[in-house]
Each structure stands twice: as C-alpha cells, then as structure tokens.
mmCIF file of N, CA and C in Angstrom:
data_model
loop_
_atom_site.group_PDB
_atom_site.id
_atom_site.type_symbol
_atom_site.label_atom_id
_atom_site.label_comp_id
_atom_site.label_asym_id
_atom_site.label_seq_id
_atom_site.Cartn_x
_atom_site.Cartn_y
_atom_site.Cartn_z
ATOM 1 N N UNK A 1 115.482 120.787 120.268
ATOM 2 C CA UNK A 1 115.168 122.168 120.488
ATOM 3 C C UNK A 1 116.370 122.905 121.075
ATOM 4 N N UNK A 2 117.205 122.202 121.808
ATOM 5 C CA UNK A 2 118.345 122.852 122.436
ATOM 6 C C UNK A 2 119.353 123.349 121.410
ATOM 7 N N UNK A 3 119.334 122.789 120.197
ATOM 8 C CA UNK A 3 120.287 123.200 119.162
ATOM 9 C C UNK A 3 119.836 124.444 118.412
ATOM 10 N N UNK A 4 118.595 124.825 118.536
ATOM 11 C CA UNK A 4 118.102 126.008 117.830
ATOM 12 C C UNK A 4 118.564 127.270 118.530
ATOM 13 N N UNK A 5 119.107 128.177 117.749
ATOM 14 C CA UNK A 5 119.534 129.475 118.276
ATOM 15 C C UNK A 5 118.916 130.567 117.439
ATOM 16 N N UNK A 6 118.158 131.467 117.989
ATOM 17 C CA UNK A 6 117.735 131.456 119.377
ATOM 18 C C UNK A 6 116.712 130.345 119.619
ATOM 19 N N UNK A 7 116.682 129.882 120.833
ATOM 20 C CA UNK A 7 115.731 128.833 121.200
ATOM 21 C C UNK A 7 114.307 129.372 121.059
ATOM 22 N N UNK A 8 113.398 128.535 120.575
ATOM 23 C CA UNK A 8 112.010 128.997 120.459
ATOM 24 C C UNK A 8 111.395 129.195 121.841
ATOM 25 N N UNK A 9 110.394 130.058 121.929
ATOM 26 C CA UNK A 9 109.717 130.240 123.214
ATOM 27 C C UNK A 9 109.027 128.949 123.661
ATOM 28 N N UNK A 10 108.799 128.844 124.945
ATOM 29 C CA UNK A 10 108.200 127.637 125.520
ATOM 30 C C UNK A 10 106.900 127.225 124.838
ATOM 31 N N UNK A 11 105.954 128.137 124.555
ATOM 32 C CA UNK A 11 104.726 127.691 123.870
ATOM 33 C C UNK A 11 104.999 127.065 122.500
ATOM 34 N N UNK A 12 105.982 127.573 121.780
ATOM 35 C CA UNK A 12 106.331 126.992 120.478
ATOM 36 C C UNK A 12 106.890 125.588 120.662
ATOM 37 N N UNK A 13 107.766 125.410 121.642
ATOM 38 C CA UNK A 13 108.328 124.081 121.921
ATOM 39 C C UNK A 13 107.224 123.097 122.307
ATOM 40 N N UNK A 14 106.278 123.538 123.116
ATOM 41 C CA UNK A 14 105.170 122.666 123.515
ATOM 42 C C UNK A 14 104.297 122.310 122.320
ATOM 43 N N UNK A 15 104.026 123.291 121.459
ATOM 44 C CA UNK A 15 103.231 123.017 120.259
ATOM 45 C C UNK A 15 103.946 122.056 119.321
ATOM 46 N N UNK A 16 105.260 122.204 119.208
ATOM 47 C CA UNK A 16 106.037 121.299 118.364
ATOM 48 C C UNK A 16 105.965 119.873 118.894
ATOM 49 N N UNK A 17 106.146 119.700 120.178
ATOM 50 C CA UNK A 17 106.068 118.354 120.766
ATOM 51 C C UNK A 17 104.695 117.729 120.556
ATOM 52 N N UNK A 18 103.648 118.517 120.723
ATOM 53 C CA UNK A 18 102.294 118.010 120.525
ATOM 54 C C UNK A 18 102.060 117.659 119.057
ATOM 55 N N UNK A 19 102.507 118.512 118.146
ATOM 56 C CA UNK A 19 102.341 118.256 116.719
ATOM 57 C C UNK A 19 103.051 116.969 116.302
ATOM 58 N N UNK A 20 104.304 116.812 116.696
ATOM 59 C CA UNK A 20 105.056 115.601 116.351
ATOM 60 C C UNK A 20 104.391 114.371 116.963
ATOM 61 N N UNK A 21 103.985 114.466 118.207
ATOM 62 C CA UNK A 21 103.331 113.340 118.876
ATOM 63 C C UNK A 21 102.060 112.917 118.141
ATOM 64 N N UNK A 22 101.254 113.879 117.759
ATOM 65 C CA UNK A 22 100.001 113.556 117.061
ATOM 66 C C UNK A 22 100.258 112.969 115.681
ATOM 67 N N UNK A 23 101.216 113.535 114.930
ATOM 68 C CA UNK A 23 101.523 113.001 113.604
ATOM 69 C C UNK A 23 102.039 111.563 113.692
ATOM 70 N N UNK A 24 102.928 111.310 114.635
ATOM 71 C CA UNK A 24 103.481 109.960 114.799
ATOM 72 C C UNK A 24 102.402 108.993 115.286
ATOM 73 N N UNK A 25 101.596 109.420 116.233
ATOM 74 C CA UNK A 25 100.510 108.576 116.733
ATOM 75 C C UNK A 25 99.537 108.216 115.620
ATOM 76 N N UNK A 26 99.167 109.210 114.804
ATOM 77 C CA UNK A 26 98.244 108.940 113.697
ATOM 78 C C UNK A 26 98.858 107.970 112.691
ATOM 79 N N UNK A 27 100.141 108.143 112.377
ATOM 80 C CA UNK A 27 100.793 107.223 111.438
ATOM 81 C C UNK A 27 100.806 105.804 111.991
ATOM 82 N N UNK A 28 101.105 105.667 113.253
ATOM 83 C CA UNK A 28 101.118 104.327 113.862
ATOM 84 C C UNK A 28 99.716 103.735 113.906
ATOM 85 N N UNK A 29 98.740 104.540 114.274
ATOM 86 C CA UNK A 29 97.370 104.043 114.422
ATOM 87 C C UNK A 29 96.752 103.673 113.069
ATOM 88 N N UNK A 30 96.941 104.519 112.064
ATOM 89 C CA UNK A 30 96.234 104.339 110.800
ATOM 90 C C UNK A 30 97.064 103.672 109.699
ATOM 91 N N UNK A 31 98.396 103.738 109.804
ATOM 92 C CA UNK A 31 99.244 103.143 108.767
ATOM 93 C C UNK A 31 100.114 102.009 109.300
ATOM 94 N N UNK A 32 100.137 101.824 110.610
ATOM 95 C CA UNK A 32 100.897 100.736 111.208
ATOM 96 C C UNK A 32 102.293 101.104 111.654
ATOM 97 N N UNK A 33 102.892 102.131 111.056
ATOM 98 C CA UNK A 33 104.253 102.509 111.421
ATOM 99 C C UNK A 33 104.597 103.872 110.829
ATOM 100 N N UNK A 34 105.707 104.407 111.265
ATOM 101 C CA UNK A 34 106.308 105.610 110.692
ATOM 102 C C UNK A 34 107.535 105.156 109.922
ATOM 103 N N UNK A 35 107.674 105.580 108.664
ATOM 104 C CA UNK A 35 108.846 105.188 107.887
ATOM 105 C C UNK A 35 109.943 106.244 107.929
ATOM 106 N N UNK A 36 109.599 107.486 108.277
ATOM 107 C CA UNK A 36 110.614 108.536 108.424
ATOM 108 C C UNK A 36 110.029 109.707 109.217
ATOM 109 N N UNK A 37 110.913 110.365 109.948
ATOM 110 C CA UNK A 37 110.575 111.585 110.664
ATOM 111 C C UNK A 37 111.710 112.562 110.410
ATOM 112 N N UNK A 38 111.377 113.717 109.870
ATOM 113 C CA UNK A 38 112.379 114.743 109.568
ATOM 114 C C UNK A 38 112.003 116.030 110.285
ATOM 115 N N UNK A 39 112.967 116.621 110.963
ATOM 116 C CA UNK A 39 112.786 117.911 111.628
ATOM 117 C C UNK A 39 113.874 118.852 111.127
ATOM 118 N N UNK A 40 113.479 120.064 110.801
ATOM 119 C CA UNK A 40 114.452 121.081 110.406
ATOM 120 C C UNK A 40 113.869 122.448 110.748
ATOM 121 N N UNK A 41 114.719 123.449 110.650
ATOM 122 C CA UNK A 41 114.260 124.803 110.951
ATOM 123 C C UNK A 41 115.007 125.797 110.083
ATOM 124 N N UNK A 42 114.341 126.887 109.795
ATOM 125 C CA UNK A 42 114.997 128.026 109.166
ATOM 126 C C UNK A 42 114.699 129.240 110.051
ATOM 127 N N UNK A 43 115.004 130.400 109.591
ATOM 128 C CA UNK A 43 114.824 131.604 110.428
ATOM 129 C C UNK A 43 113.373 131.867 110.770
ATOM 130 N N UNK A 44 112.453 131.386 109.922
ATOM 131 C CA UNK A 44 111.041 131.703 110.100
ATOM 132 C C UNK A 44 110.217 130.558 110.695
ATOM 133 N N UNK A 45 110.515 129.331 110.288
ATOM 134 C CA UNK A 45 109.650 128.195 110.622
ATOM 135 C C UNK A 45 110.432 126.985 111.118
ATOM 136 N N UNK A 46 109.708 126.120 111.804
ATOM 137 C CA UNK A 46 110.176 124.779 112.148
ATOM 138 C C UNK A 46 109.390 123.826 111.260
ATOM 139 N N UNK A 47 110.099 122.922 110.590
ATOM 140 C CA UNK A 47 109.485 122.003 109.625
ATOM 141 C C UNK A 47 109.479 120.583 110.187
ATOM 142 N N UNK A 48 108.343 119.929 110.046
ATOM 143 C CA UNK A 48 108.177 118.543 110.494
ATOM 144 C C UNK A 48 107.610 117.748 109.331
ATOM 145 N N UNK A 49 108.248 116.631 109.003
ATOM 146 C CA UNK A 49 107.710 115.733 107.988
ATOM 147 C C UNK A 49 107.663 114.326 108.567
ATOM 148 N N UNK A 50 106.498 113.709 108.448
ATOM 149 C CA UNK A 50 106.310 112.327 108.889
ATOM 150 C C UNK A 50 105.851 111.524 107.681
ATOM 151 N N UNK A 51 106.570 110.443 107.384
ATOM 152 C CA UNK A 51 106.219 109.538 106.289
ATOM 153 C C UNK A 51 105.654 108.255 106.873
ATOM 154 N N UNK A 52 104.683 107.680 106.158
ATOM 155 C CA UNK A 52 104.155 106.376 106.545
ATOM 156 C C UNK A 52 103.821 105.588 105.285
ATOM 157 N N UNK A 53 103.596 104.285 105.409
ATOM 158 C CA UNK A 53 103.407 103.441 104.228
ATOM 159 C C UNK A 53 102.010 103.476 103.613
ATOM 160 N N UNK A 54 101.068 104.168 104.217
ATOM 161 C CA UNK A 54 99.702 104.182 103.695
ATOM 162 C C UNK A 54 99.499 105.338 102.717
ATOM 163 N N UNK A 55 98.888 105.081 101.556
ATOM 164 C CA UNK A 55 98.594 106.170 100.626
ATOM 165 C C UNK A 55 97.349 106.966 101.024
ATOM 166 N N UNK A 56 96.581 106.472 101.989
ATOM 167 C CA UNK A 56 95.337 107.137 102.389
ATOM 168 C C UNK A 56 95.640 108.453 103.107
ATOM 169 N N UNK A 57 95.006 109.509 102.628
ATOM 170 C CA UNK A 57 95.175 110.817 103.260
ATOM 171 C C UNK A 57 94.300 110.906 104.507
ATOM 172 N N UNK A 58 94.703 111.707 105.483
ATOM 173 C CA UNK A 58 93.894 111.872 106.689
ATOM 174 C C UNK A 58 92.492 112.382 106.351
ATOM 175 N N UNK A 59 91.526 111.933 107.106
ATOM 176 C CA UNK A 59 90.133 112.328 106.907
ATOM 177 C C UNK A 59 89.584 112.953 108.183
ATOM 178 N N UNK A 60 88.776 113.970 108.014
ATOM 179 C CA UNK A 60 88.068 114.517 109.169
ATOM 180 C C UNK A 60 86.994 113.531 109.604
ATOM 181 N N UNK A 61 86.891 113.363 110.917
ATOM 182 C CA UNK A 61 85.862 112.503 111.493
ATOM 183 C C UNK A 61 85.235 113.242 112.654
ATOM 184 N N UNK A 62 84.074 112.850 113.029
ATOM 185 C CA UNK A 62 83.462 113.410 114.231
ATOM 186 C C UNK A 62 84.255 112.917 115.428
ATOM 187 N N UNK A 63 84.710 113.836 116.278
ATOM 188 C CA UNK A 63 85.494 113.416 117.450
ATOM 189 C C UNK A 63 84.683 112.552 118.399
ATOM 190 N N UNK A 64 85.338 111.519 118.919
ATOM 191 C CA UNK A 64 84.751 110.680 119.958
ATOM 192 C C UNK A 64 85.257 111.218 121.288
ATOM 193 N N UNK A 65 84.465 112.013 121.952
ATOM 194 C CA UNK A 65 84.897 112.665 123.185
ATOM 195 C C UNK A 65 85.005 111.715 124.362
ATOM 196 N N UNK A 66 84.540 110.474 124.187
ATOM 197 C CA UNK A 66 84.691 109.493 125.257
ATOM 198 C C UNK A 66 86.088 108.860 125.216
ATOM 199 N N UNK A 67 86.871 109.156 124.156
ATOM 200 C CA UNK A 67 88.241 108.659 124.083
ATOM 201 C C UNK A 67 88.401 107.328 123.390
ATOM 202 N N UNK A 68 87.332 106.759 122.859
ATOM 203 C CA UNK A 68 87.420 105.434 122.269
ATOM 204 C C UNK A 68 87.835 105.390 120.817
ATOM 205 N N UNK A 69 87.243 106.229 119.961
ATOM 206 C CA UNK A 69 87.447 106.090 118.519
ATOM 207 C C UNK A 69 88.271 107.211 117.901
ATOM 208 N N UNK A 70 88.766 108.130 118.682
ATOM 209 C CA UNK A 70 89.633 109.181 118.147
ATOM 210 C C UNK A 70 88.867 110.275 117.443
ATOM 211 N N UNK A 71 89.492 110.801 116.376
ATOM 212 C CA UNK A 71 88.892 111.895 115.625
ATOM 213 C C UNK A 71 89.312 113.264 116.127
ATOM 214 N N UNK A 72 90.228 113.313 117.081
ATOM 215 C CA UNK A 72 90.657 114.584 117.670
ATOM 216 C C UNK A 72 92.009 115.033 117.123
ATOM 217 N N UNK A 73 92.893 114.092 116.798
ATOM 218 C CA UNK A 73 94.264 114.419 116.422
ATOM 219 C C UNK A 73 94.396 115.251 115.166
ATOM 220 N N UNK A 74 93.726 114.877 114.067
ATOM 221 C CA UNK A 74 93.891 115.604 112.808
ATOM 222 C C UNK A 74 93.405 117.052 112.925
ATOM 223 N N UNK A 75 92.242 117.324 113.517
ATOM 224 C CA UNK A 75 91.858 118.730 113.693
ATOM 225 C C UNK A 75 92.869 119.514 114.551
ATOM 226 N N UNK A 76 93.443 118.858 115.559
ATOM 227 C CA UNK A 76 94.446 119.510 116.398
ATOM 228 C C UNK A 76 95.693 119.837 115.573
ATOM 229 N N UNK A 77 96.135 118.890 114.759
ATOM 230 C CA UNK A 77 97.290 119.107 113.886
ATOM 231 C C UNK A 77 97.031 120.291 112.966
ATOM 232 N N UNK A 78 95.837 120.337 112.374
ATOM 233 C CA UNK A 78 95.505 121.433 111.458
ATOM 234 C C UNK A 78 95.518 122.784 112.172
ATOM 235 N N UNK A 79 95.113 122.828 113.419
ATOM 236 C CA UNK A 79 95.118 124.095 114.174
ATOM 237 C C UNK A 79 96.526 124.507 114.593
ATOM 238 N N UNK A 80 97.372 123.552 114.913
ATOM 239 C CA UNK A 80 98.726 123.870 115.369
ATOM 240 C C UNK A 80 99.642 124.329 114.233
ATOM 241 N N UNK A 81 99.458 123.767 113.046
ATOM 242 C CA UNK A 81 100.378 124.007 111.940
ATOM 243 C C UNK A 81 100.081 125.326 111.226
ATOM 244 N N UNK A 82 101.155 126.034 110.857
ATOM 245 C CA UNK A 82 101.015 127.220 110.000
ATOM 246 C C UNK A 82 100.641 126.773 108.595
ATOM 247 N N UNK A 83 101.368 125.770 108.096
ATOM 248 C CA UNK A 83 101.044 125.157 106.809
ATOM 249 C C UNK A 83 101.031 123.655 107.003
ATOM 250 N N UNK A 84 100.248 122.974 106.168
ATOM 251 C CA UNK A 84 100.105 121.531 106.272
ATOM 252 C C UNK A 84 99.828 120.984 104.878
ATOM 253 N N UNK A 85 100.677 120.067 104.421
ATOM 254 C CA UNK A 85 100.477 119.444 103.117
ATOM 255 C C UNK A 85 100.619 117.934 103.255
ATOM 256 N N UNK A 86 99.891 117.225 102.419
ATOM 257 C CA UNK A 86 99.955 115.767 102.361
ATOM 258 C C UNK A 86 100.267 115.396 100.923
ATOM 259 N N UNK A 87 101.332 114.611 100.733
ATOM 260 C CA UNK A 87 101.745 114.199 99.401
ATOM 261 C C UNK A 87 101.830 112.679 99.338
ATOM 262 N N UNK A 88 101.226 112.116 98.299
ATOM 263 C CA UNK A 88 101.385 110.689 98.036
ATOM 264 C C UNK A 88 102.774 110.479 97.452
ATOM 265 N N UNK A 89 103.487 109.491 97.963
ATOM 266 C CA UNK A 89 104.835 109.208 97.482
ATOM 267 C C UNK A 89 104.782 108.272 96.284
ATOM 268 N N UNK A 90 105.674 108.467 95.313
ATOM 269 C CA UNK A 90 105.660 107.645 94.100
ATOM 270 C C UNK A 90 105.756 106.140 94.370
ATOM 271 N N UNK A 91 106.540 105.726 95.348
ATOM 272 C CA UNK A 91 106.700 104.305 95.646
ATOM 273 C C UNK A 91 105.643 103.760 96.585
ATOM 274 N N UNK A 92 104.680 104.574 96.965
ATOM 275 C CA UNK A 92 103.646 104.184 97.908
ATOM 276 C C UNK A 92 103.805 104.930 99.216
ATOM 277 N N UNK A 93 102.754 105.028 99.939
ATOM 278 C CA UNK A 93 102.773 105.755 101.195
ATOM 279 C C UNK A 93 102.551 107.246 100.982
ATOM 280 N N UNK A 94 102.759 108.000 102.045
ATOM 281 C CA UNK A 94 102.544 109.444 101.986
ATOM 282 C C UNK A 94 103.506 110.156 102.911
ATOM 283 N N UNK A 95 103.648 111.446 102.660
ATOM 284 C CA UNK A 95 104.405 112.349 103.531
ATOM 285 C C UNK A 95 103.471 113.452 103.976
ATOM 286 N N UNK A 96 103.491 113.729 105.262
ATOM 287 C CA UNK A 96 102.751 114.865 105.795
ATOM 288 C C UNK A 96 103.787 115.862 106.283
ATOM 289 N N UNK A 97 103.720 117.072 105.720
ATOM 290 C CA UNK A 97 104.661 118.131 106.062
ATOM 291 C C UNK A 97 103.914 119.255 106.741
ATOM 292 N N UNK A 98 104.394 119.632 107.916
ATOM 293 C CA UNK A 98 103.796 120.727 108.674
ATOM 294 C C UNK A 98 104.872 121.736 109.051
ATOM 295 N N UNK A 99 104.471 122.988 109.125
ATOM 296 C CA UNK A 99 105.380 124.020 109.629
ATOM 297 C C UNK A 99 104.733 124.706 110.805
ATOM 298 N N UNK A 100 105.587 125.109 111.722
ATOM 299 C CA UNK A 100 105.171 125.912 112.870
ATOM 300 C C UNK A 100 105.957 127.202 112.821
ATOM 301 N N UNK A 101 105.339 128.321 113.185
ATOM 302 C CA UNK A 101 106.116 129.552 113.245
ATOM 303 C C UNK A 101 107.149 129.442 114.351
ATOM 304 N N UNK A 102 108.335 129.905 114.053
ATOM 305 C CA UNK A 102 109.421 129.816 115.017
ATOM 306 C C UNK A 102 109.330 130.943 116.021
#
C-alpha cells in the first residue's frame, strides 16, 4: 500500500487487507493451498487475484455464528468487492478476481 500514489484512504486499506485475508484463508481451508496471489492497481481500482488448485467454485452456506463451520467469509468477500469473478483455469484449479474501489 505504501507504493500507491496517492495512498488509498485508511478504510480502503483495511478493506483490502480483510479481502486478501479472507480469499487466502478460503483457498487454504477449501483447496489446501494458494498457488498464486496477484495485487495490482490502476487509477480507479485495486485488483486482487487468488489462484488455488481446486476447480470448485465458492458456495453460499448458512453462517455458523458459533465459529465452528464457517460460512461467513464468502458473503463478506462479496460485500467488500466492487466486482468479483471466478474462473476455472484450463490446467485445473480456479482464479478468483476481486476489485476494490481505490
């Protein structure tokens, strides 16, 4: 974030950290690992792409508010992101691309 000029406002930086954390956590939890993490920015948006080896797309689940079974991360990701796409990769796995307004 320190390399972005102008630097994004604090709420944007916090949302970006939360979005990346949730995407990486979900990839580790549901696919076993993250195969790539890409961050970039243009004048309008900050772009985040997380790749993992599972072809399964994220599914909505009823949240477990006791903290045991999850179901909270994907809805949070959907609310934080301006745009969100999931693409199956030709060699297997998937890429999840999210943008945040800068």
